[in-house]
JSON list of C-alpha atoms and ligand atoms in Angstrom, two decimals:
[
{"chain": "I", "resi": 1, "resn": "MET", "atom": "CA", "xyz": [-12.46, 5.52, -30.89]},
{"chain": "I", "resi": 2, "resn": "ASN", "atom": "CA", "xyz": [-13.75, 6.56, -27.11]},
{"chain": "I", "resi": 3, "resn": "LYS", "atom": "CA", "xyz": [-11.68, 8.64, -24.98]},
{"chain": "I", "resi": 4, "resn": "GLY", "atom": "CA", "xyz": [-11.29, 8.39, -21.80]},
{"chain": "I", "resi": 5, "resn": "LYS", "atom": "CA", "xyz": [-10.50, 11.49, -19.49]},
{"chain": "I", "resi": 6, "resn": "LEU", "atom": "CA", "xyz": [-7.44, 12.02, -18.27]},
{"chain": "I", "resi": 7, "resn": "ILE", "atom": "CA", "xyz": [-6.95, 12.16, -14.31]},
{"chain": "I", "resi": 8, "resn": "VAL", "atom": "CA", "xyz": [-3.36, 13.11, -13.90]},
{"chain": "I", "resi": 9, "resn": "PHE", "atom": "CA", "xyz": [-1.90, 12.92, -10.10]},
{"chain": "I", "resi": 10, "resn": "SER", "atom": "CA", "xyz": [1.55, 14.63, -9.55]},
{"chain": "I", "resi": 11, "resn": "ALA", "atom": "CA", "xyz": [3.59, 15.88, -6.71]},
{"chain": "I", "resi": 12, "resn": "PRO", "atom": "CA", "xyz": [6.59, 15.84, -4.69]},
{"chain": "I", "resi": 13, "resn": "SER", "atom": "CA", "xyz": [8.05, 11.90, -4.51]},
{"chain": "I", "resi": 14, "resn": "GLY", "atom": "CA", "xyz": [7.14, 10.61, -0.69]},
{"chain": "I", "resi": 15, "resn": "SER", "atom": "CA", "xyz": [4.09, 13.02, -0.97]},
{"chain": "I", "resi": 16, "resn": "GLY", "atom": "CA", "xyz": [1.46, 9.93, -0.66]},
{"chain": "I", "resi": 17, "resn": "LYS", "atom": "CA", "xyz": [0.06, 10.21, -4.30]},
{"chain": "I", "resi": 18, "resn": "THR", "atom": "CA", "xyz": [0.86, 6.55, -5.10]},
{"chain": "I", "resi": 19, "resn": "THR", "atom": "CA", "xyz": [-1.37, 5.62, -2.28]},
{"chain": "I", "resi": 20, "resn": "ILE", "atom": "CA", "xyz": [-4.64, 7.93, -3.51]},
{"chain": "I", "resi": 21, "resn": "VAL", "atom": "CA", "xyz": [-3.73, 6.54, -6.69]},
{"chain": "I", "resi": 22, "resn": "LYS", "atom": "CA", "xyz": [-3.73, 3.13, -5.82]},
{"chain": "I", "resi": 23, "resn": "HIS", "atom": "CA", "xyz": [-6.79, 3.28, -3.02]},
{"chain": "I", "resi": 24, "resn": "LEU", "atom": "CA", "xyz": [-8.92, 4.91, -6.57]},
{"chain": "I", "resi": 25, "resn": "LEU", "atom": "CA", "xyz": [-7.94, 2.24, -8.87]},
{"chain": "I", "resi": 26, "resn": "GLY", "atom": "CA", "xyz": [-10.12, -0.03, -7.04]},
{"chain": "I", "resi": 27, "resn": "GLN", "atom": "CA", "xyz": [-12.98, 2.52, -6.64]},
{"chain": "I", "resi": 28, "resn": "GLU", "atom": "CA", "xyz": [-15.56, 0.97, -9.94]},
{"chain": "I", "resi": 29, "resn": "ASP", "atom": "CA", "xyz": [-17.79, 3.73, -9.95]},
{"chain": "I", "resi": 30, "resn": "LEU", "atom": "CA", "xyz": [-14.70, 6.47, -11.89]},
{"chain": "I", "resi": 31, "resn": "ASN", "atom": "CA", "xyz": [-13.64, 3.40, -14.41]},
{"chain": "I", "resi": 32, "resn": "LEU", "atom": "CA", "xyz": [-9.87, 3.96, -14.38]},
{"chain": "I", "resi": 33, "resn": "GLU", "atom": "CA", "xyz": [-7.08, 2.39, -15.53]},
{"chain": "I", "resi": 34, "resn": "PHE", "atom": "CA", "xyz": [-3.65, 3.17, -14.28]},
{"chain": "I", "resi": 35, "resn": "SER", "atom": "CA", "xyz": [-1.06, 4.64, -17.07]},
{"chain": "I", "resi": 36, "resn": "ILE", "atom": "CA", "xyz": [1.97, 2.48, -16.69]},
{"chain": "I", "resi": 37, "resn": "SER", "atom": "CA", "xyz": [5.18, 4.68, -17.36]},
{"chain": "I", "resi": 38, "resn": "ALA", "atom": "CA", "xyz": [7.77, 3.63, -19.13]},
{"chain": "I", "resi": 39, "resn": "ALA", "atom": "CA", "xyz": [11.15, 3.82, -16.88]},
{"chain": "I", "resi": 40, "resn": "SER", "atom": "CA", "xyz": [14.76, 3.73, -17.42]},
{"chain": "I", "resi": 41, "resn": "ARG", "atom": "CA", "xyz": [15.18, 3.26, -13.67]},
{"chain": "I", "resi": 42, "resn": "ASP", "atom": "CA", "xyz": [15.91, -0.72, -12.40]},
{"chain": "I", "resi": 43, "resn": "PRO", "atom": "CA", "xyz": [12.41, -2.38, -10.18]},
{"chain": "I", "resi": 44, "resn": "ARG", "atom": "CA", "xyz": [12.48, -1.34, -6.57]},
{"chain": "I", "resi": 45, "resn": "GLY", "atom": "CA", "xyz": [11.67, -3.72, -4.07]},
{"chain": "I", "resi": 46, "resn": "GLU", "atom": "CA", "xyz": [8.36, -5.23, -5.03]},
{"chain": "I", "resi": 47, "resn": "GLU", "atom": "CA", "xyz": [7.98, -3.78, -8.24]},
{"chain": "I", "resi": 48, "resn": "VAL", "atom": "CA", "xyz": [7.63, -5.18, -11.68]},
{"chain": "I", "resi": 49, "resn": "HIS", "atom": "CA", "xyz": [7.61, -5.23, -14.91]},
{"chain": "I", "resi": 50, "resn": "GLY", "atom": "CA", "xyz": [4.39, -4.09, -16.63]},
{"chain": "I", "resi": 51, "resn": "LYS", "atom": "CA", "xyz": [2.36, -3.54, -13.77]},
{"chain": "I", "resi": 52, "resn": "ASP", "atom": "CA", "xyz": [4.14, -0.61, -12.12]},
{"chain": "I", "resi": 53, "resn": "TYR", "atom": "CA", "xyz": [6.72, 0.23, -14.81]},
{"chain": "I", "resi": 54, "resn": "TYR", "atom": "CA", "xyz": [7.75, -0.24, -18.19]},
{"chain": "I", "resi": 55, "resn": "PHE", "atom": "CA", "xyz": [11.07, -1.49, -16.78]},
{"chain": "I", "resi": 56, "resn": "ILE", "atom": "CA", "xyz": [13.76, -0.41, -20.00]},
{"chain": "I", "resi": 57, "resn": "SER", "atom": "CA", "xyz": [17.42, 0.30, -20.84]},
{"chain": "I", "resi": 58, "resn": "LEU", "atom": "CA", "xyz": [18.12, 3.80, -21.17]},
{"chain": "I", "resi": 59, "resn": "GLU", "atom": "CA", "xyz": [19.30, 3.55, -24.73]},
{"chain": "I", "resi": 60, "resn": "GLU", "atom": "CA", "xyz": [16.10, 1.84, -25.17]},
{"chain": "I", "resi": 61, "resn": "PHE", "atom": "CA", "xyz": [14.18, 4.37, -23.68]},
{"chain": "I", "resi": 62, "resn": "LYS", "atom": "CA", "xyz": [16.43, 6.56, -26.12]},
{"chain": "I", "resi": 63, "resn": "LYS", "atom": "CA", "xyz": [15.13, 5.38, -28.98]},
{"chain": "I", "resi": 64, "resn": "HIS", "atom": "CA", "xyz": [11.45, 5.66, -28.00]},
{"chain": "I", "resi": 65, "resn": "ILE", "atom": "CA", "xyz": [12.42, 9.48, -27.99]},
{"chain": "I", "resi": 66, "resn": "LYS", "atom": "CA", "xyz": [13.94, 9.17, -31.87]},
{"chain": "I", "resi": 67, "resn": "ALA", "atom": "CA", "xyz": [10.99, 7.26, -32.80]},
{"chain": "I", "resi": 68, "resn": "GLU", "atom": "CA", "xyz": [8.60, 10.07, -31.35]},
{"chain": "I", "resi": 69, "resn": "ASP", "atom": "CA", "xyz": [7.55, 7.29, -29.17]},
{"chain": "I", "resi": 70, "resn": "PHE", "atom": "CA", "xyz": [5.97, 9.26, -26.10]},
{"chain": "I", "resi": 71, "resn": "LEU", "atom": "CA", "xyz": [3.07, 11.51, -25.08]},
{"chain": "I", "resi": 72, "resn": "GLU", "atom": "CA", "xyz": [5.56, 13.26, -22.65]},
{"chain": "I", "resi": 73, "resn": "TRP", "atom": "CA", "xyz": [8.90, 12.19, -21.14]},
{"chain": "I", "resi": 74, "resn": "GLU", "atom": "CA", "xyz": [11.26, 13.45, -18.47]},
{"chain": "I", "resi": 75, "resn": "GLU", "atom": "CA", "xyz": [14.87, 13.14, -17.00]},
{"chain": "I", "resi": 76, "resn": "VAL", "atom": "CA", "xyz": [13.16, 13.02, -13.88]},
{"chain": "I", "resi": 77, "resn": "TYR", "atom": "CA", "xyz": [16.09, 12.91, -12.38]},
{"chain": "I", "resi": 78, "resn": "ARG", "atom": "CA", "xyz": [19.97, 12.31, -13.13]},
{"chain": "I", "resi": 79, "resn": "ASP", "atom": "CA", "xyz": [19.88, 9.39, -15.72]},
{"chain": "I", "resi": 80, "resn": "ASN", "atom": "CA", "xyz": [16.38, 7.95, -14.65]},
{"chain": "I", "resi": 81, "resn": "PHE", "atom": "CA", "xyz": [13.93, 8.69, -17.30]},
{"chain": "I", "resi": 82, "resn": "TYR", "atom": "CA", "xyz": [10.42, 8.50, -17.24]},
{"chain": "I", "resi": 83, "resn": "GLY", "atom": "CA", "xyz": [7.93, 8.71, -19.88]},
{"chain": "I", "resi": 84, "resn": "THR", "atom": "CA", "xyz": [4.37, 7.95, -21.32]},
{"chain": "I", "resi": 85, "resn": "LEU", "atom": "CA", "xyz": [4.10, 6.53, -24.25]},
{"chain": "I", "resi": 86, "resn": "LYS", "atom": "CA", "xyz": [1.50, 6.89, -26.40]},
{"chain": "I", "resi": 87, "resn": "SER", "atom": "CA", "xyz": [0.47, 3.38, -27.29]},
{"chain": "I", "resi": 88, "resn": "GLU", "atom": "CA", "xyz": [-0.20, 3.63, -23.00]},
{"chain": "I", "resi": 89, "resn": "ILE", "atom": "CA", "xyz": [-3.47, 5.98, -23.59]},
{"chain": "I", "resi": 90, "resn": "GLU", "atom": "CA", "xyz": [-4.31, 4.30, -26.30]},
{"chain": "I", "resi": 91, "resn": "ARG", "atom": "CA", "xyz": [-4.42, 0.61, -24.58]},
{"chain": "I", "resi": 92, "resn": "ILE", "atom": "CA", "xyz": [-6.05, 2.33, -22.04]},
{"chain": "I", "resi": 93, "resn": "TRP", "atom": "CA", "xyz": [-9.45, 4.20, -24.09]},
{"chain": "I", "resi": 94, "resn": "ALA", "atom": "CA", "xyz": [-9.66, 0.62, -27.10]},
{"chain": "I", "resi": 95, "resn": "LEU", "atom": "CA", "xyz": [-10.79, -0.46, -22.96]},
{"chain": "I", "resi": 96, "resn": "GLY", "atom": "CA", "xyz": [-13.46, 2.06, -22.65]},
{"chain": "I", "resi": 97, "resn": "LYS", "atom": "CA", "xyz": [-11.70, 3.27, -19.42]},
{"chain": "I", "resi": 98, "resn": "ASN", "atom": "CA", "xyz": [-10.81, 6.24, -18.53]},
{"chain": "I", "resi": 99, "resn": "VAL", "atom": "CA", "xyz": [-6.49, 7.48, -17.84]},
{"chain": "I", "resi": 100, "resn": "ILE", "atom": "CA", "xyz": [-5.00, 8.02, -14.29]},
{"chain": "I", "resi": 101, "resn": "PHE", "atom": "CA", "xyz": [-1.17, 9.25, -13.87]},
{"chain": "I", "resi": 102, "resn": "ASP", "atom": "CA", "xyz": [1.18, 9.07, -11.21]},
{"chain": "I", "resi": 103, "resn": "ILE", "atom": "CA", "xyz": [4.10, 11.39, -12.54]},
{"chain": "I", "resi": 104, "resn": "ASP", "atom": "CA", "xyz": [6.34, 14.08, -11.41]},
{"chain": "I", "resi": 105, "resn": "VAL", "atom": "CA", "xyz": [5.27, 17.92, -12.02]},
{"chain": "I", "resi": 106, "resn": "ALA", "atom": "CA", "xyz": [6.32, 18.90, -15.31]},
{"chain": "I", "resi": 107, "resn": "GLY", "atom": "CA", "xyz": [5.16, 15.30, -16.94]},
{"chain": "I", "resi": 108, "resn": "GLY", "atom": "CA", "xyz": [1.46, 16.36, -15.29]},
{"chain": "I", "resi": 109, "resn": "LEU", "atom": "CA", "xyz": [1.22, 19.76, -16.66]},
{"chain": "I", "resi": 110, "resn": "ARG", "atom": "CA", "xyz": [2.38, 18.99, -20.55]},
{"chain": "I", "resi": 111, "resn": "ILE", "atom": "CA", "xyz": [-0.45, 16.48, -20.52]},
{"chain": "I", "resi": 112, "resn": "LYS", "atom": "CA", "xyz": [-2.32, 19.53, -18.91]},
{"chain": "I", "resi": 113, "resn": "HIS", "atom": "CA", "xyz": [-1.40, 21.19, -21.97]},
{"chain": "I", "resi": 114, "resn": "LYS", "atom": "CA", "xyz": [-1.55, 18.70, -24.43]},
{"chain": "I", "resi": 115, "resn": "PHE", "atom": "CA", "xyz": [-5.52, 17.62, -23.58]},
{"chain": "I", "resi": 116, "resn": "PRO", "atom": "CA", "xyz": [-7.16, 20.96, -21.93]},
{"chain": "I", "resi": 117, "resn": "GLU", "atom": "CA", "xyz": [-10.36, 19.94, -21.75]},
{"chain": "I", "resi": 118, "resn": "GLN", "atom": "CA", "xyz": [-9.84, 15.71, -21.14]},
{"chain": "I", "resi": 119, "resn": "THR", "atom": "CA", "xyz": [-7.43, 16.46, -18.66]},
{"chain": "I", "resi": 120, "resn": "LEU", "atom": "CA", "xyz": [-8.21, 16.45, -14.77]},
{"chain": "I", "resi": 121, "resn": "ALA", "atom": "CA", "xyz": [-4.48, 17.71, -12.84]},
{"chain": "I", "resi": 122, "resn": "VAL", "atom": "CA", "xyz": [-4.30, 17.53, -9.13]},
{"chain": "I", "resi": 123, "resn": "PHE", "atom": "CA", "xyz": [-1.43, 18.29, -7.05]},
{"chain": "I", "resi": 124, "resn": "VAL", "atom": "CA", "xyz": [-1.28, 16.04, -3.88]},
{"chain": "I", "resi": 125, "resn": "LYS", "atom": "CA", "xyz": [0.53, 18.95, -1.53]},
{"chain": "I", "resi": 126, "resn": "PRO", "atom": "CA", "xyz": [2.18, 17.27, 1.67]},
{"chain": "I", "resi": 127, "resn": "PRO", "atom": "CA", "xyz": [2.27, 18.84, 4.76]},
{"chain": "I", "resi": 128, "resn": "SER", "atom": "CA", "xyz": [6.25, 19.11, 4.78]},
{"chain": "I", "resi": 129, "resn": "VAL", "atom": "CA", "xyz": [9.57, 18.76, 3.77]},
{"chain": "I", "resi": 130, "resn": "ASP", "atom": "CA", "xyz": [10.28, 17.47, 7.00]},
{"chain": "I", "resi": 131, "resn": "GLU", "atom": "CA", "xyz": [7.76, 15.03, 7.19]},
{"chain": "I", "resi": 132, "resn": "LEU", "atom": "CA", "xyz": [7.95, 14.07, 3.51]},
{"chain": "I", "resi": 133, "resn": "LYS", "atom": "CA", "xyz": [12.18, 13.46, 4.15]},
{"chain": "I", "resi": 134, "resn": "ARG", "atom": "CA", "xyz": [10.83, 11.68, 7.56]},
{"chain": "I", "resi": 135, "resn": "ARG", "atom": "CA", "xyz": [8.12, 9.14, 4.92]},
{"chain": "I", "resi": 136, "resn": "LEU", "atom": "CA", "xyz": [11.19, 8.60, 2.58]},
{"chain": "I", "resi": 137, "resn": "LYS", "atom": "CA", "xyz": [13.51, 7.19, 5.43]},
{"chain": "I", "resi": 138, "resn": "GLU", "atom": "CA", "xyz": [10.76, 5.31, 6.50]},
{"chain": "I", "resi": 139, "resn": "ARG", "atom": "CA", "xyz": [10.60, 3.67, 2.97]},
{"chain": "I", "resi": 140, "resn": "SER", "atom": "CA", "xyz": [14.07, 3.21, 3.25]},
{"chain": "I", "resi": 141, "resn": "THR", "atom": "CA", "xyz": [13.95, 1.59, -0.39]},
{"chain": "I", "resi": 142, "resn": "GLU", "atom": "CA", "xyz": [16.84, 4.00, -1.33]},
{"chain": "I", "resi": 143, "resn": "SER", "atom": "CA", "xyz": [20.20, 5.42, -0.72]},
{"chain": "I", "resi": 144, "resn": "GLU", "atom": "CA", "xyz": [20.65, 8.01, 1.63]},
{"chain": "I", "resi": 145, "resn": "ASP", "atom": "CA", "xyz": [21.97, 10.30, -1.22]},
{"chain": "I", "resi": 146, "resn": "LYS", "atom": "CA", "xyz": [19.17, 9.90, -3.86]},
{"chain": "I", "resi": 147, "resn": "ILE", "atom": "CA", "xyz": [16.96, 10.42, -1.05]},
{"chain": "I", "resi": 148, "resn": "ASN", "atom": "CA", "xyz": [18.59, 14.00, -0.56]},
{"chain": "I", "resi": 149, "resn": "MET", "atom": "CA", "xyz": [18.16, 14.12, -4.36]},
{"chain": "I", "resi": 150, "resn": "ARG", "atom": "CA", "xyz": [14.27, 13.84, -3.98]},
{"chain": "I", "resi": 151, "resn": "ILE", "atom": "CA", "xyz": [13.95, 15.92, -1.14]},
{"chain": "I", "resi": 152, "resn": "ALA", "atom": "CA", "xyz": [16.13, 18.97, -3.67]},
{"chain": "I", "resi": 153, "resn": "LYS", "atom": "CA", "xyz": [13.81, 18.68, -6.37]},
{"chain": "I", "resi": 154, "resn": "ALA", "atom": "CA", "xyz": [10.84, 19.28, -4.15]},
{"chain": "I", "resi": 155, "resn": "SER", "atom": "CA", "xyz": [10.84, 22.15, -3.19]},
{"chain": "I", "resi": 156, "resn": "VAL", "atom": "CA", "xyz": [11.21, 22.99, -7.05]},
{"chain": "I", "resi": 157, "resn": "GLU", "atom": "CA", "xyz": [8.44, 20.87, -7.40]},
{"chain": "I", "resi": 158, "resn": "LEU", "atom": "CA", "xyz": [5.74, 22.40, -4.60]},
{"chain": "I", "resi": 159, "resn": "ALA", "atom": "CA", "xyz": [6.33, 25.61, -6.33]},
{"chain": "I", "resi": 160, "resn": "THR", "atom": "CA", "xyz": [4.50, 24.28, -9.22]},
{"chain": "I", "resi": 161, "resn": "ALA", "atom": "CA", "xyz": [1.00, 24.37, -7.15]},
{"chain": "I", "resi": 162, "resn": "PRO", "atom": "CA", "xyz": [-0.59, 27.21, -8.43]},
{"chain": "I", "resi": 163, "resn": "GLN", "atom": "CA", "xyz": [-0.72, 25.44, -12.08]},
{"chain": "I", "resi": 164, "resn": "PHE", "atom": "CA", "xyz": [-2.49, 22.25, -11.33]},
{"chain": "I", "resi": 165, "resn": "ASP", "atom": "CA", "xyz": [-6.52, 22.51, -11.15]},
{"chain": "I", "resi": 166, "resn": "VAL", "atom": "CA", "xyz": [-6.75, 21.01, -7.69]},
{"chain": "I", "resi": 167, "resn": "ILE", "atom": "CA", "xyz": [-4.50, 21.21, -4.73]},
{"chain": "I", "resi": 168, "resn": "ILE", "atom": "CA", "xyz": [-5.31, 17.98, -2.26]},
{"chain": "I", "resi": 169, "resn": "LYS", "atom": "CA", "xyz": [-3.29, 18.46, 0.89]},
{"chain": "I", "resi": 170, "resn": "ASN", "atom": "CA", "xyz": [-2.16, 14.86, 2.14]},
{"chain": "I", "resi": 171, "resn": "TYR", "atom": "CA", "xyz": [-2.14, 15.43, 5.81]},
{"chain": "I", "resi": 172, "resn": "ASP", "atom": "CA", "xyz": [-4.71, 12.97, 7.27]},
{"chain": "I", "resi": 173, "resn": "LEU", "atom": "CA", "xyz": [-4.73, 10.40, 4.51]},
{"chain": "I", "resi": 174, "resn": "PRO", "atom": "CA", "xyz": [-8.59, 9.04, 4.80]},
{"chain": "I", "resi": 175, "resn": "VAL", "atom": "CA", "xyz": [-9.50, 12.34, 4.18]},
{"chain": "I", "resi": 176, "resn": "ALA", "atom": "CA", "xyz": [-7.44, 12.71, 1.26]},
{"chain": "I", "resi": 177, "resn": "LEU", "atom": "CA", "xyz": [-8.96, 9.92, -0.49]},
{"chain": "I", "resi": 178, "resn": "GLU", "atom": "CA", "xyz": [-12.32, 10.87, 0.35]},
{"chain": "I", "resi": 179, "resn": "GLU", "atom": "CA", "xyz": [-11.24, 13.57, -1.27]},
{"chain": "I", "resi": 180, "resn": "ALA", "atom": "CA", "xyz": [-10.34, 12.98, -4.30]},
{"chain": "I", "resi": 181, "resn": "HIS", "atom": "CA", "xyz": [-13.09, 9.88, -4.62]},
{"chain": "I", "resi": 182, "resn": "GLN", "atom": "CA", "xyz": [-15.58, 12.87, -4.91]},
{"chain": "I", "resi": 183, "resn": "LEU", "atom": "CA", "xyz": [-13.21, 14.66, -6.78]},
{"chain": "I", "resi": 184, "resn": "VAL", "atom": "CA", "xyz": [-13.02, 12.66, -10.13]},
{"chain": "I", "resi": 185, "resn": "LYS", "atom": "CA", "xyz": [-16.16, 10.79, -9.48]},
{"chain": "I", "resi": 186, "resn": "ASP", "atom": "CA", "xyz": [-17.12, 14.65, -10.64]},
{"chain": "I", "resi": 187, "resn": "PHE", "atom": "CA", "xyz": [-15.18, 14.74, -13.25]},
{"chain": "I", "resi": 188, "resn": "VAL", "atom": "CA", "xyz": [-15.99, 11.76, -15.08]},
{"chain": "I", "resi": 189, "resn": "SER", "atom": "CA", "xyz": [-19.10, 11.83, -15.15]},
{"chain": "I", "resi": 190, "resn": "LYS", "atom": "CA", "xyz": [-19.53, 15.51, -16.74]},
{"chain": "R", "resi": 201, "resn": "5GP", "atom": "P1", "xyz": [9.99, 6.60, -8.66]},
{"chain": "R", "resi": 201, "resn": "5GP", "atom": "O1", "xyz": [11.32, 6.48, -8.96]},
{"chain": "R", "resi": 201, "resn": "5GP", "atom": "O2", "xyz": [9.55, 7.35, -7.30]},
{"chain": "R", "resi": 201, "resn": "5GP", "atom": "O3", "xyz": [8.79, 5.79, -9.42]},
{"chain": "R", "resi": 201, "resn": "5GP", "atom": "O4", "xyz": [9.08, 7.97, -9.51]},
{"chain": "R", "resi": 201, "resn": "5GP", "atom": "C1", "xyz": [9.92, 9.59, -9.73]},
{"chain": "R", "resi": 201, "resn": "5GP", "atom": "C2", "xyz": [9.10, 9.92, -10.90]},
{"chain": "R", "resi": 201, "resn": "5GP", "atom": "O5", "xyz": [9.63, 10.16, -11.26]},
{"chain": "R", "resi": 201, "resn": "5GP", "atom": "C3", "xyz": [7.60, 10.26, -9.50]},
{"chain": "R", "resi": 201, "resn": "5GP", "atom": "O6", "xyz": [7.23, 11.83, -9.63]},
{"chain": "R", "resi": 201, "resn": "5GP", "atom": "C4", "xyz": [6.85, 9.59, -10.53]},
{"chain": "R", "resi": 201, "resn": "5GP", "atom": "O7", "xyz": [6.21, 9.89, -10.51]},
{"chain": "R", "resi": 201, "resn": "5GP", "atom": "C5", "xyz": [7.21, 10.21, -12.22]},
{"chain": "R", "resi": 201, "resn": "5GP", "atom": "N1", "xyz": [7.06, 10.13, -12.91]},
{"chain": "R", "resi": 201, "resn": "5GP", "atom": "C6", "xyz": [7.18, 8.18, -13.39]},
{"chain": "R", "resi": 201, "resn": "5GP", "atom": "N2", "xyz": [6.69, 8.10, -14.11]},
{"chain": "R", "resi": 201, "resn": "5GP", "atom": "C7", "xyz": [6.82, 8.84, -14.75]},
{"chain": "R", "resi": 201, "resn": "5GP", "atom": "C8", "xyz": [6.01, 9.96, -16.98]},
{"chain": "R", "resi": 201, "resn": "5GP", "atom": "O8", "xyz": [5.41, 8.74, -17.56]},
{"chain": "R", "resi": 201, "resn": "5GP", "atom": "N3", "xyz": [6.41, 10.81, -16.44]},
{"chain": "R", "resi": 201, "resn": "5GP", "atom": "C9", "xyz": [6.79, 11.90, -16.02]},
{"chain": "R", "resi": 201, "resn": "5GP", "atom": "N4", "xyz": [6.80, 13.59, -16.34]},
{"chain": "R", "resi": 201, "resn": "5GP", "atom": "N5", "xyz": [7.31, 11.36, -14.69]},
{"chain": "R", "resi": 201, "resn": "5GP", "atom": "C10", "xyz": [6.98, 10.30, -14.31]}
]
């Protein structure tokens, strides 16, 4: 099997990494396919099963953990489990494509450690914690409690940035998109 490259985008929730990942997926020169994670939370807004996530029950998620089906998994928030199924990476490699991940910092670093040469691990840095809070509130798909839970986690996650291969500052979106495109292009054509 042709083993493609692994491109990891990690950041605190609200940093804009999902926007960057979606933009890169539209760039044909990068030959990317999105790694659809399994998640034990309910779909939000317009999210679709099998496109944004494989939405599964907590029980089903735990069965996959036991069967060692995951390349990595995390209880990102209490009782909200997220993970990358090994079968997902194999599906994408079989298509002859590179894999792009939108995952939390712990999961991102785990993939980097498992495949050090093949992986480009990118950390997306938001302008500030206050801006993060503003973006999450603007998105308003979640309760105040859940937003506060995400903010508390963000400060811990920001401290892991130096462990990544590259840090992209998402202060000005068009600049961040261009920087991300160039970085990934250089890495996949190596
Ligand atoms: P959300 O609920 O906002 O979609 O995602 C919450 C967090 O979980 C985000 O930081 C997201 O990137 C992360 N996440 C999504 N999928 C995975 C995964 O497969 N593994 C890990 N470790 N984190 C994930």
